[in-house]
PDB file of C-alpha atoms in Angstrom:
ATOM      1  CA  MET A   1    -147.542 -29.522  33.864  1.00 53.00           C
ATOM      2  CA  ASP A   2    -149.136 -32.712  35.101  1.00 68.00           C
ATOM      3  CA  HIS A   3    -152.263 -32.195  37.189  1.00 81.00           C
ATOM      4  CA  PRO A   4    -152.198 -35.186  39.557  1.00 88.00           C
ATOM      5  CA  PHE A   5    -155.606 -34.329  40.978  1.00 97.00           C
ATOM      6  CA  GLN A   6    -158.038 -33.897  38.128  1.00 97.00           C
ATOM      7  CA  GLY A   7    -161.270 -35.371  36.850  1.00 98.00           C
ATOM      8  CA  SER A   8    -163.968 -36.707  39.140  1.00 98.00           C
ATOM      9  CA  LEU A   9    -162.816 -37.122  42.726  1.00 98.00           C
ATOM     10  CA  VAL A  10    -165.340 -38.385  45.252  1.00 98.00           C
ATOM     11  CA  ALA A  11    -165.765 -36.683  48.625  1.00 98.00           C
ATOM     12  CA  LEU A  12    -166.174 -40.100  50.204  1.00 98.00           C
ATOM     13  CA  ILE A  13    -168.665 -40.787  52.992  1.00 98.00           C
ATOM     14  CA  THR A  14    -167.422 -42.583  56.119  1.00 98.00           C
ATOM     15  CA  PRO A  15    -169.700 -45.567  56.820  1.00 98.00           C
ATOM     16  CA  PHE A  16    -170.477 -46.304  60.472  1.00 98.00           C
ATOM     17  CA  LYS A  17    -171.846 -49.436  62.097  1.00 98.00           C
ATOM     18  CA  LYS A  18    -172.868 -49.590  65.757  1.00 97.00           C
ATOM     19  CA  GLY A  19    -170.978 -46.403  66.515  1.00 97.00           C
ATOM     20  CA  LYS A  20    -167.698 -47.455  64.894  1.00 98.00           C
ATOM     21  CA  VAL A  21    -166.195 -46.959  61.436  1.00 98.00           C
ATOM     22  CA  ASP A  22    -167.471 -49.782  59.218  1.00 98.00           C
ATOM     23  CA  GLU A  23    -164.134 -50.796  57.712  1.00 98.00           C
ATOM     24  CA  GLU A  24    -165.524 -53.514  55.441  1.00 98.00           C
ATOM     25  CA  ALA A  25    -168.135 -51.184  53.935  1.00 98.00           C
ATOM     26  CA  LEU A  26    -165.404 -48.553  53.456  1.00 98.00           C
ATOM     27  CA  LYS A  27    -163.195 -50.982  51.518  1.00 98.00           C
ATOM     28  CA  LYS A  28    -166.119 -52.045  49.331  1.00 98.00           C
ATOM     29  CA  LEU A  29    -166.953 -48.427  48.552  1.00 98.00           C
ATOM     30  CA  VAL A  30    -163.365 -47.835  47.427  1.00 98.00           C
ATOM     31  CA  GLU A  31    -163.519 -50.863  45.113  1.00 98.00           C
ATOM     32  CA  TRP A  32    -166.855 -49.742  43.681  1.00 98.00           C
ATOM     33  CA  HIS A  33    -165.512 -46.260  42.939  1.00 98.00           C
ATOM     34  CA  ILE A  34    -162.470 -47.598  41.147  1.00 98.00           C
ATOM     35  CA  ALA A  35    -164.652 -49.956  39.074  1.00 98.00           C
ATOM     36  CA  GLU A  36    -167.005 -47.053  38.214  1.00 98.00           C
ATOM     37  CA  GLY A  37    -164.180 -44.871  36.882  1.00 98.00           C
ATOM     38  CA  THR A  38    -163.725 -42.391  39.744  1.00 98.00           C
ATOM     39  CA  ASP A  39    -160.393 -40.577  39.249  1.00 98.00           C
ATOM     40  CA  GLY A  40    -159.583 -39.961  42.903  1.00 98.00           C
ATOM     41  CA  ILE A  41    -160.781 -40.726  46.421  1.00 98.00           C
ATOM     42  CA  VAL A  42    -161.031 -38.009  49.067  1.00 98.00           C
ATOM     43  CA  PRO A  43    -161.478 -39.550  52.537  1.00 98.00           C
ATOM     44  CA  CYS A  44    -162.127 -37.489  55.687  1.00 98.00           C
ATOM     45  CA  GLY A  45    -163.554 -34.370  54.137  1.00 96.00           C
ATOM     46  CA  THR A  46    -166.796 -32.674  55.196  1.00 95.00           C
ATOM     47  CA  THR A  47    -168.769 -35.465  53.512  1.00 97.00           C
ATOM     48  CA  GLY A  48    -166.662 -38.019  55.408  1.00 98.00           C
ATOM     49  CA  GLU A  49    -167.865 -36.525  58.724  1.00 97.00           C
ATOM     50  CA  SER A  50    -164.294 -35.638  59.683  1.00 96.00           C
ATOM     51  CA  ALA A  51    -165.608 -33.275  62.371  1.00 94.00           C
ATOM     52  CA  THR A  52    -166.865 -36.219  64.462  1.00 96.00           C
ATOM     53  CA  LEU A  53    -163.969 -38.636  63.871  1.00 97.00           C
ATOM     54  CA  ASP A  54    -161.411 -38.823  66.669  1.00 96.00           C
ATOM     55  CA  TYR A  55    -157.699 -38.622  65.730  1.00 95.00           C
ATOM     56  CA  GLU A  56    -157.235 -42.364  65.695  1.00 97.00           C
ATOM     57  CA  GLU A  57    -160.269 -42.912  63.454  1.00 98.00           C
ATOM     58  CA  HIS A  58    -159.282 -40.068  61.135  1.00 98.00           C
ATOM     59  CA  ASP A  59    -155.815 -41.571  60.650  1.00 97.00           C
ATOM     60  CA  ARG A  60    -157.254 -45.064  60.295  1.00 98.00           C
ATOM     61  CA  VAL A  61    -159.797 -44.126  57.601  1.00 98.00           C
ATOM     62  CA  ILE A  62    -157.035 -42.525  55.504  1.00 98.00           C
ATOM     63  CA  GLU A  63    -154.803 -45.563  56.029  1.00 98.00           C
ATOM     64  CA  ILE A  64    -157.560 -48.031  55.006  1.00 98.00           C
ATOM     65  CA  VAL A  65    -158.336 -46.059  51.848  1.00 98.00           C
ATOM     66  CA  VAL A  66    -154.661 -45.813  50.832  1.00 98.00           C
ATOM     67  CA  LYS A  67    -154.142 -49.563  51.392  1.00 98.00           C
ATOM     68  CA  GLN A  68    -157.307 -50.496  49.512  1.00 98.00           C
ATOM     69  CA  VAL A  69    -156.572 -48.213  46.563  1.00 98.00           C
ATOM     70  CA  LYS A  70    -153.078 -49.719  46.079  1.00 98.00           C
ATOM     71  CA  GLY A  71    -152.001 -46.873  43.807  1.00 98.00           C
ATOM     72  CA  ARG A  72    -154.776 -47.436  41.256  1.00 98.00           C
ATOM     73  CA  VAL A  73    -156.187 -43.912  41.646  1.00 98.00           C
ATOM     74  CA  ARG A  74    -155.088 -40.850  43.617  1.00 98.00           C
ATOM     75  CA  VAL A  75    -155.899 -40.509  47.303  1.00 98.00           C
ATOM     76  CA  LEU A  76    -156.336 -36.928  48.466  1.00 98.00           C
ATOM     77  CA  ALA A  77    -156.661 -37.108  52.249  1.00 98.00           C
ATOM     78  CA  GLY A  78    -158.734 -34.545  54.140  1.00 98.00           C
ATOM     79  CA  THR A  79    -156.354 -33.321  56.853  1.00 98.00           C
ATOM     80  CA  GLY A  80    -157.513 -29.793  57.634  1.00 97.00           C
ATOM     81  CA  SER A  81    -158.183 -28.318  61.053  1.00 96.00           C
ATOM     82  CA  ASN A  82    -158.768 -24.923  62.623  1.00 95.00           C
ATOM     83  CA  ALA A  83    -155.594 -25.387  64.682  1.00 97.00           C
ATOM     84  CA  THR A  84    -152.440 -25.258  62.584  1.00 98.00           C
ATOM     85  CA  ALA A  85    -150.492 -27.685  64.813  1.00 98.00           C
ATOM     86  CA  GLU A  86    -153.357 -30.178  64.572  1.00 97.00           C
ATOM     87  CA  ALA A  87    -153.507 -29.910  60.769  1.00 98.00           C
ATOM     88  CA  ILE A  88    -149.745 -30.487  60.598  1.00 98.00           C
ATOM     89  CA  GLN A  89    -150.047 -33.609  62.759  1.00 98.00           C
ATOM     90  CA  ILE A  90    -152.828 -35.141  60.611  1.00 98.00           C
ATOM     91  CA  THR A  91    -151.133 -34.154  57.330  1.00 98.00           C
ATOM     92  CA  ARG A  92    -147.823 -35.697  58.394  1.00 98.00           C
ATOM     93  CA  HIS A  93    -149.629 -38.939  59.198  1.00 98.00           C
ATOM     94  CA  ALA A  94    -151.331 -38.935  55.771  1.00 98.00           C
ATOM     95  CA  GLU A  95    -147.914 -38.491  54.157  1.00 98.00           C
ATOM     96  CA  ARG A  96    -146.426 -41.352  56.218  1.00 98.00           C
ATOM     97  CA  VAL A  97    -149.158 -43.817  55.223  1.00 98.00           C
ATOM     98  CA  GLY A  98    -148.814 -43.004  51.530  1.00 98.00           C
ATOM     99  CA  ALA A  99    -151.577 -40.557  50.576  1.00 98.00           C
ATOM    100  CA  ASP A 100    -150.900 -38.799  47.263  1.00 98.00           C
ATOM    101  CA  GLY A 101    -151.885 -35.405  48.609  1.00 98.00           C
ATOM    102  CA  ALA A 102    -153.812 -33.577  51.317  1.00 98.00           C
ATOM    103  CA  LEU A 103    -156.950 -31.434  51.156  1.00 98.00           C
ATOM    104  CA  LEU A 104    -156.908 -28.671  53.760  1.00 98.00           C
ATOM    105  CA  VAL A 105    -160.105 -26.896  54.694  1.00 98.00           C
ATOM    106  CA  SER A 106    -159.524 -23.306  55.750  1.00 97.00           C
ATOM    107  CA  PRO A 107    -159.596 -22.847  59.535  1.00 97.00           C
ATOM    108  CA  TYR A 108    -163.198 -22.624  60.722  1.00 95.00           C
ATOM    109  CA  TYR A 109    -164.787 -20.852  63.680  1.00 95.00           C
ATOM    110  CA  ASN A 110    -161.734 -18.836  64.726  1.00 95.00           C
ATOM    111  CA  LYS A 111    -162.027 -16.591  61.607  1.00 96.00           C
ATOM    112  CA  PRO A 112    -158.368 -15.845  60.823  1.00 98.00           C
ATOM    113  CA  THR A 113    -157.386 -12.834  58.720  1.00 98.00           C
ATOM    114  CA  GLN A 114    -155.986 -13.304  55.197  1.00 98.00           C
ATOM    115  CA  GLU A 115    -152.491 -13.041  56.703  1.00 98.00           C
ATOM    116  CA  GLY A 116    -153.422 -15.698  59.262  1.00 98.00           C
ATOM    117  CA  LEU A 117    -154.686 -17.982  56.472  1.00 98.00           C
ATOM    118  CA  TYR A 118    -151.446 -17.467  54.540  1.00 98.00           C
ATOM    119  CA  ARG A 119    -149.286 -18.324  57.568  1.00 98.00           C
ATOM    120  CA  HIS A 120    -151.470 -21.338  58.449  1.00 98.00           C
ATOM    121  CA  TYR A 121    -151.086 -22.931  55.023  1.00 98.00           C
ATOM    122  CA  LYS A 122    -147.427 -21.940  54.714  1.00 98.00           C
ATOM    123  CA  ALA A 123    -146.634 -23.658  58.036  1.00 98.00           C
ATOM    124  CA  ILE A 124    -148.363 -26.861  56.912  1.00 98.00           C
ATOM    125  CA  ALA A 125    -146.645 -26.791  53.506  1.00 98.00           C
ATOM    126  CA  GLU A 126    -143.251 -26.433  55.169  1.00 98.00           C
ATOM    127  CA  SER A 127    -143.885 -29.403  57.466  1.00 98.00           C
ATOM    128  CA  VAL A 128    -144.488 -31.959  54.656  1.00 98.00           C
ATOM    129  CA  SER A 129    -143.432 -32.606  51.073  1.00 97.00           C
ATOM    130  CA  LEU A 130    -146.914 -33.812  50.119  1.00 97.00           C
ATOM    131  CA  PRO A 131    -148.803 -31.856  47.408  1.00 98.00           C
ATOM    132  CA  LEU A 132    -151.482 -29.757  49.118  1.00 98.00           C
ATOM    133  CA  ILE A 133    -154.889 -28.593  47.886  1.00 98.00           C
ATOM    134  CA  LEU A 134    -156.494 -25.650  49.679  1.00 98.00           C
ATOM    135  CA  TYR A 135    -160.219 -25.894  50.376  1.00 98.00           C
ATOM    136  CA  ASN A 136    -162.334 -22.752  50.358  1.00 98.00           C
ATOM    137  CA  VAL A 137    -165.857 -23.221  51.710  1.00 97.00           C
ATOM    138  CA  PRO A 138    -166.969 -19.965  53.389  1.00 97.00           C
ATOM    139  CA  GLY A 139    -170.476 -21.303  54.030  1.00 95.00           C
ATOM    140  CA  ARG A 140    -168.920 -23.795  56.464  1.00 94.00           C
ATOM    141  CA  THR A 141    -165.950 -21.857  57.792  1.00 96.00           C
ATOM    142  CA  SER A 142    -167.080 -18.188  57.882  1.00 96.00           C
ATOM    143  CA  VAL A 143    -163.802 -17.321  56.127  1.00 97.00           C
ATOM    144  CA  ASN A 144    -163.263 -16.677  52.417  1.00 98.00           C
ATOM    145  CA  ILE A 145    -159.764 -17.290  51.023  1.00 98.00           C
ATOM    146  CA  LEU A 146    -159.469 -14.303  48.687  1.00 98.00           C
ATOM    147  CA  PRO A 147    -157.884 -14.716  45.227  1.00 98.00           C
ATOM    148  CA  GLU A 148    -154.942 -12.506  46.253  1.00 98.00           C
ATOM    149  CA  THR A 149    -154.199 -14.882  49.154  1.00 98.00           C
ATOM    150  CA  VAL A 150    -154.520 -17.912  46.865  1.00 98.00           C
ATOM    151  CA  VAL A 151    -151.925 -16.345  44.526  1.00 98.00           C
ATOM    152  CA  ARG A 152    -149.510 -15.851  47.425  1.00 98.00           C
ATOM    153  CA  LEU A 153    -150.024 -19.468  48.485  1.00 98.00           C
ATOM    154  CA  ALA A 154    -149.655 -20.759  44.916  1.00 98.00           C
ATOM    155  CA  GLY A 155    -146.085 -19.457  45.093  1.00 98.00           C
ATOM    156  CA  ILE A 156    -145.285 -22.153  47.671  1.00 98.00           C
ATOM    157  CA  LYS A 157    -143.911 -25.184  45.849  1.00 96.00           C
ATOM    158  CA  ASN A 158    -146.131 -27.942  47.237  1.00 97.00           C
ATOM    159  CA  ILE A 159    -149.391 -25.959  47.292  1.00 98.00           C
ATOM    160  CA  VAL A 160    -150.685 -27.157  43.944  1.00 98.00           C
ATOM    161  CA  GLY A 161    -154.382 -26.289  43.850  1.00 98.00           C
ATOM    162  CA  ILE A 162    -157.646 -25.314  45.476  1.00 98.00           C
ATOM    163  CA  LYS A 163    -161.081 -26.851  45.902  1.00 98.00           C
ATOM    164  CA  GLU A 164    -163.476 -23.952  45.384  1.00 98.00           C
ATOM    165  CA  ALA A 165    -166.862 -24.024  47.082  1.00 98.00           C
ATOM    166  CA  CYS A 166    -167.270 -20.289  47.574  1.00 98.00           C
ATOM    167  CA  GLY A 167    -170.198 -20.331  45.131  1.00 97.00           C
ATOM    168  CA  ASN A 168    -168.943 -17.164  43.413  1.00 98.00           C
ATOM    169  CA  LEU A 169    -167.978 -17.861  39.784  1.00 98.00           C
ATOM    170  CA  THR A 170    -166.471 -14.377  39.383  1.00 98.00           C
ATOM    171  CA  GLN A 171    -164.096 -15.067  42.275  1.00 98.00           C
ATOM    172  CA  ILE A 172    -163.230 -18.530  40.911  1.00 98.00           C
ATOM    173  CA  LYS A 173    -162.529 -17.063  37.451  1.00 98.00           C
ATOM    174  CA  LYS A 174    -160.159 -14.580  39.085  1.00 98.00           C
ATOM    175  CA  VAL A 175    -158.318 -17.372  40.932  1.00 98.00           C
ATOM    176  CA  ILE A 176    -157.875 -19.302  37.666  1.00 98.00           C
ATOM    177  CA  GLU A 177    -156.656 -16.197  35.821  1.00 97.00           C
ATOM    178  CA  LEU A 178    -154.265 -15.066  38.557  1.00 97.00           C
ATOM    179  CA  CYS A 179    -152.771 -18.472  39.356  1.00 97.00           C
ATOM    180  CA  GLY A 180    -152.323 -19.732  35.789  1.00 94.00           C
ATOM    181  CA  ARG A 181    -152.723 -23.140  34.190  1.00 91.00           C
ATOM    182  CA  ASP A 182    -150.197 -24.925  36.408  1.00 95.00           C
ATOM    183  CA  PHE A 183    -152.409 -24.398  39.466  1.00 97.00           C
ATOM    184  CA  THR A 184    -155.277 -26.889  39.799  1.00 98.00           C
ATOM    185  CA  VAL A 185    -158.739 -25.480  40.534  1.00 98.00           C
ATOM    186  CA  LEU A 186    -161.390 -28.078  41.396  1.00 98.00           C
ATOM    187  CA  SER A 187    -165.119 -27.517  41.801  1.00 98.00           C
ATOM    188  CA  GLY A 188    -166.374 -28.085  45.317  1.00 98.00           C
ATOM    189  CA  GLU A 189    -169.955 -27.239  44.408  1.00 98.00           C
ATOM    190  CA  ASP A 190    -171.674 -29.936  42.320  1.00 98.00           C
ATOM    191  CA  ALA A 191    -174.297 -27.543  40.914  1.00 98.00           C
ATOM    192  CA  GLN A 192    -171.427 -25.487  39.416  1.00 98.00           C
ATOM    193  CA  ASN A 193    -169.224 -28.357  38.171  1.00 98.00           C
ATOM    194  CA  PHE A 194    -169.656 -27.613  34.485  1.00 98.00           C
ATOM    195  CA  GLU A 195    -169.297 -23.837  34.850  1.00 98.00           C
ATOM    196  CA  ILE A 196    -166.090 -24.168  36.876  1.00 98.00           C
ATOM    197  CA  ILE A 197    -164.577 -26.652  34.406  1.00 98.00           C
ATOM    198  CA  ALA A 198    -165.549 -24.310  31.546  1.00 98.00           C
ATOM    199  CA  LEU A 199    -163.631 -21.500  33.292  1.00 98.00           C
ATOM    200  CA  GLY A 200    -160.514 -23.697  33.348  1.00 98.00           C
ATOM    201  CA  GLY A 201    -161.115 -25.926  36.364  1.00 98.00           C
ATOM    202  CA  ARG A 202    -159.560 -29.380  36.255  1.00 98.00           C
ATOM    203  CA  GLY A 203    -162.529 -31.356  37.602  1.00 98.00           C
ATOM    204  CA  MET A 204    -164.481 -31.657  40.829  1.00 98.00           C
ATOM    205  CA  ILE A 205    -164.469 -33.057  44.327  1.00 98.00           C
ATOM    206  CA  SER A 206    -168.022 -34.277  44.287  1.00 98.00           C
ATOM    207  CA  VAL A 207    -170.635 -35.209  46.878  1.00 98.00           C
ATOM    208  CA  THR A 208    -172.974 -36.637  44.224  1.00 98.00           C
ATOM    209  CA  ALA A 209    -170.180 -38.942  42.971  1.00 98.00           C
ATOM    210  CA  ASN A 210    -170.948 -41.068  46.064  1.00 98.00           C
ATOM    211  CA  VAL A 211    -174.187 -41.998  44.315  1.00 98.00           C
ATOM    212  CA  VAL A 212    -173.474 -41.819  40.539  1.00 98.00           C
ATOM    213  CA  PRO A 213    -169.676 -42.052  40.220  1.00 98.00           C
ATOM    214  CA  GLN A 214    -169.736 -43.224  36.608  1.00 98.00           C
ATOM    215  CA  ARG A 215    -171.802 -40.268  35.416  1.00 98.00           C
ATOM    216  CA  LEU A 216    -169.526 -37.691  37.045  1.00 98.00           C
ATOM    217  CA  ALA A 217    -166.426 -39.418  35.654  1.00 98.00           C
ATOM    218  CA  ARG A 218    -168.016 -39.496  32.184  1.00 98.00           C
ATOM    219  CA  MET A 219    -168.840 -35.805  32.374  1.00 98.00           C
ATOM    220  CA  TRP A 220    -165.175 -34.939  32.921  1.00 98.00           C
ATOM    221  CA  ASP A 221    -163.976 -37.417  30.296  1.00 98.00           C
ATOM    222  CA  ARG A 222    -166.337 -35.955  27.682  1.00 98.00           C
ATOM    223  CA  TYR A 223    -165.221 -32.421  28.489  1.00 98.00           C
ATOM    224  CA  ALA A 224    -161.531 -33.354  28.455  1.00 97.00           C
ATOM    225  CA  ALA A 225    -162.054 -35.042  25.054  1.00 98.00           C
ATOM    226  CA  GLY A 226    -163.440 -31.783  23.674  1.00 98.00           C
ATOM    227  CA  LYS A 227    -167.065 -32.973  23.682  1.00 98.00           C
ATOM    228  CA  LYS A 228    -168.264 -29.998  25.688  1.00 98.00           C
ATOM    229  CA  GLU A 229    -171.925 -30.109  24.719  1.00 98.00           C
ATOM    230  CA  GLU A 230    -172.140 -33.762  25.720  1.00 98.00           C
ATOM    231  CA  ALA A 231    -170.496 -32.935  29.069  1.00 98.00           C
ATOM    232  CA  LYS A 232    -172.930 -30.071  29.582  1.00 98.00           C
ATOM    233  CA  GLY A 233    -175.852 -32.421  28.875  1.00 98.00           C
ATOM    234  CA  ILE A 234    -174.632 -34.886  31.511  1.00 98.00           C
ATOM    235  CA  HIS A 235    -174.205 -32.029  34.008  1.00 98.00           C
ATOM    236  CA  GLU A 236    -177.674 -30.615  33.381  1.00 98.00           C
ATOM    237  CA  ALA A 237    -179.287 -34.046  33.663  1.00 98.00           C
ATOM    238  CA  LEU A 238    -177.713 -34.376  37.132  1.00 98.00           C
ATOM    239  CA  LEU A 239    -178.895 -31.023  38.530  1.00 98.00           C
ATOM    240  CA  PRO A 240    -182.004 -32.402  40.331  1.00 98.00           C
ATOM    241  CA  LEU A 241    -179.800 -35.091  41.941  1.00 98.00           C
ATOM    242  CA  HIS A 242    -177.220 -32.482  43.013  1.00 98.00           C
ATOM    243  CA  GLU A 243    -180.064 -30.503  44.582  1.00 98.00           C
ATOM    244  CA  ALA A 244    -181.368 -33.595  46.405  1.00 98.00           C
ATOM    245  CA  MET A 245    -177.950 -34.119  48.017  1.00 98.00           C
ATOM    246  CA  PHE A 246    -178.569 -30.844  49.855  1.00 98.00           C
ATOM    247  CA  PHE A 247    -182.209 -31.300  50.949  1.00 98.00           C
ATOM    248  CA  GLU A 248    -180.617 -31.244  54.413  1.00 98.00           C
ATOM    249  CA  THR A 249    -177.084 -30.616  55.675  1.00 97.00           C
ATOM    250  CA  ASN A 250    -174.414 -32.581  53.791  1.00 97.00           C
ATOM    251  CA  PRO A 251    -173.654 -35.490  54.290  1.00 98.00           C
ATOM    252  CA  ILE A 252    -177.068 -36.475  55.690  1.00 98.00           C
ATOM    253  CA  PRO A 253    -178.860 -36.896  52.315  1.00 98.00           C
ATOM    254  CA  VAL A 254    -175.925 -38.480  50.476  1.00 98.00           C
ATOM    255  CA  LYS A 255    -175.325 -41.044  53.211  1.00 98.00           C
ATOM    256  CA  THR A 256    -179.054 -41.797  53.284  1.00 98.00           C
ATOM    257  CA  ALA A 257    -178.894 -42.345  49.517  1.00 98.00           C
ATOM    258  CA  VAL A 258    -175.851 -44.648  49.722  1.00 98.00           C
ATOM    259  CA  ALA A 259    -177.598 -46.602  52.513  1.00 98.00           C
ATOM    260  CA  LEU A 260    -180.779 -46.917  50.437  1.00 98.00           C
ATOM    261  CA  MET A 261    -178.581 -48.287  47.633  1.00 98.00           C
ATOM    262  CA  GLY A 262    -177.445 -50.988  50.095  1.00 98.00           C
ATOM    263  CA  LYS A 263    -173.825 -49.892  50.427  1.00 98.00           C
ATOM    264  CA  CYS A 264    -173.704 -48.749  54.064  1.00 98.00           C
ATOM    265  CA  GLU A 265    -175.772 -48.416  57.231  1.00 98.00           C
ATOM    266  CA  GLU A 266    -177.986 -45.375  57.712  1.00 97.00           C
ATOM    267  CA  GLU A 267    -175.935 -44.148  60.640  1.00 97.00           C
ATOM    268  CA  TRP A 268    -174.374 -40.838  61.655  1.00 96.00           C
ATOM    269  CA  ARG A 269    -172.820 -39.290  64.712  1.00 96.00           C
ATOM    270  CA  LEU A 270    -174.481 -36.549  66.669  1.00 96.00           C
ATOM    271  CA  PRO A 271    -174.964 -33.703  66.097  1.00 97.00           C
ATOM    272  CA  LEU A 272    -175.849 -35.165  62.676  1.00 97.00           C
ATOM    273  CA  CYS A 273    -178.943 -37.367  62.620  1.00 97.00           C
ATOM    274  CA  GLU A 274    -181.343 -39.080  60.213  1.00 97.00           C
ATOM    275  CA  MET A 275    -183.381 -37.072  57.712  1.00 98.00           C
ATOM    276  CA  GLU A 276    -186.798 -35.678  58.531  1.00 98.00           C
ATOM    277  CA  LYS A 277    -189.488 -37.961  57.132  1.00 98.00           C
ATOM    278  CA  GLN A 278    -190.720 -35.460  54.540  1.00 98.00           C
ATOM    279  CA  ASN A 279    -187.213 -34.799  53.173  1.00 98.00           C
ATOM    280  CA  ARG A 280    -186.414 -38.517  53.116  1.00 98.00           C
ATOM    281  CA  GLU A 281    -189.539 -39.101  51.006  1.00 98.00           C
ATOM    282  CA  ARG A 282    -188.432 -36.374  48.584  1.00 98.00           C
ATOM    283  CA  LEU A 283    -184.985 -37.958  48.364  1.00 98.00           C
ATOM    284  CA  LEU A 284    -186.486 -41.424  47.748  1.00 98.00           C
ATOM    285  CA  GLN A 285    -188.493 -40.000  44.867  1.00 98.00           C
ATOM    286  CA  VAL A 286    -185.403 -38.495  43.228  1.00 98.00           C
ATOM    287  CA  LEU A 287    -183.397 -41.705  43.654  1.00 98.00           C
ATOM    288  CA  LYS A 288    -186.229 -43.649  42.000  1.00 98.00           C
ATOM    289  CA  GLU A 289    -186.331 -41.171  39.103  1.00 98.00           C
ATOM    290  CA  TYR A 290    -182.612 -41.795  38.524  1.00 98.00           C
ATOM    291  CA  GLN A 291    -183.220 -45.562  38.842  1.00 97.00           C
ATOM    292  CA  LEU A 292    -180.748 -45.808  41.728  1.00 97.00           C
ATOM    293  CA  ILE A 293    -183.101 -47.815  43.939  1.00 95.00           C
TER     294      ILE A 293
END
């Protein structure tokens, strides 16, 4: 089976300028990623500050990315919400404007049961024909999509994969074993990219790819070509950079890094704010070590 979403996908930041989405910077970022070999663009995820985008902006960011990409790589639009009706609305829009698929974070804050999670995703899947990727990130949502629930959901035709950021390799291994090779498992935890791929994952949705897209793409390409030791070497060389991306809450460090590289403004929306001076200094040091600034 073809895995339409595989390799290095970037969890793209959303650049702001004077309180608004910086559309020109966004388009340039898309072009840069394509030139650097990124396999897919994921707008409006956690790293894209989706939680502080209003509906209009959320739809617009996805639309801009789809138009700019022009079919050259896959666009996996972040369309999740903790209200099922809301997620359906955003996902339908992503389908209308031509996204290749949708990434759906599990409902956060309201802590649904496993049955509630199943019904949530089933309702979304039935409302669109778009391929859907589940997104499990318990550290953000307070809910863990258990492997048994993933298997149930994998039985729905257009639910084609999961982004796993549960941090538990034993759980991820179980998902891969239970769901089989036709189901796409992607790493959602940069520090575990290599381990998840080695278990049978098909790539990663990466925060760090915002900063070193070429290196993440090369890591996957080497692994896919059977050069596993080379891929492992690339992964291990990136570990201090992965760590730096989480000196503070994501996406604060990664957006700071992209801004320091001259590709966007250093601007967030409250409740996110600029880095503490000490952490920013630590980040600067790491970026210099990787010759990024």
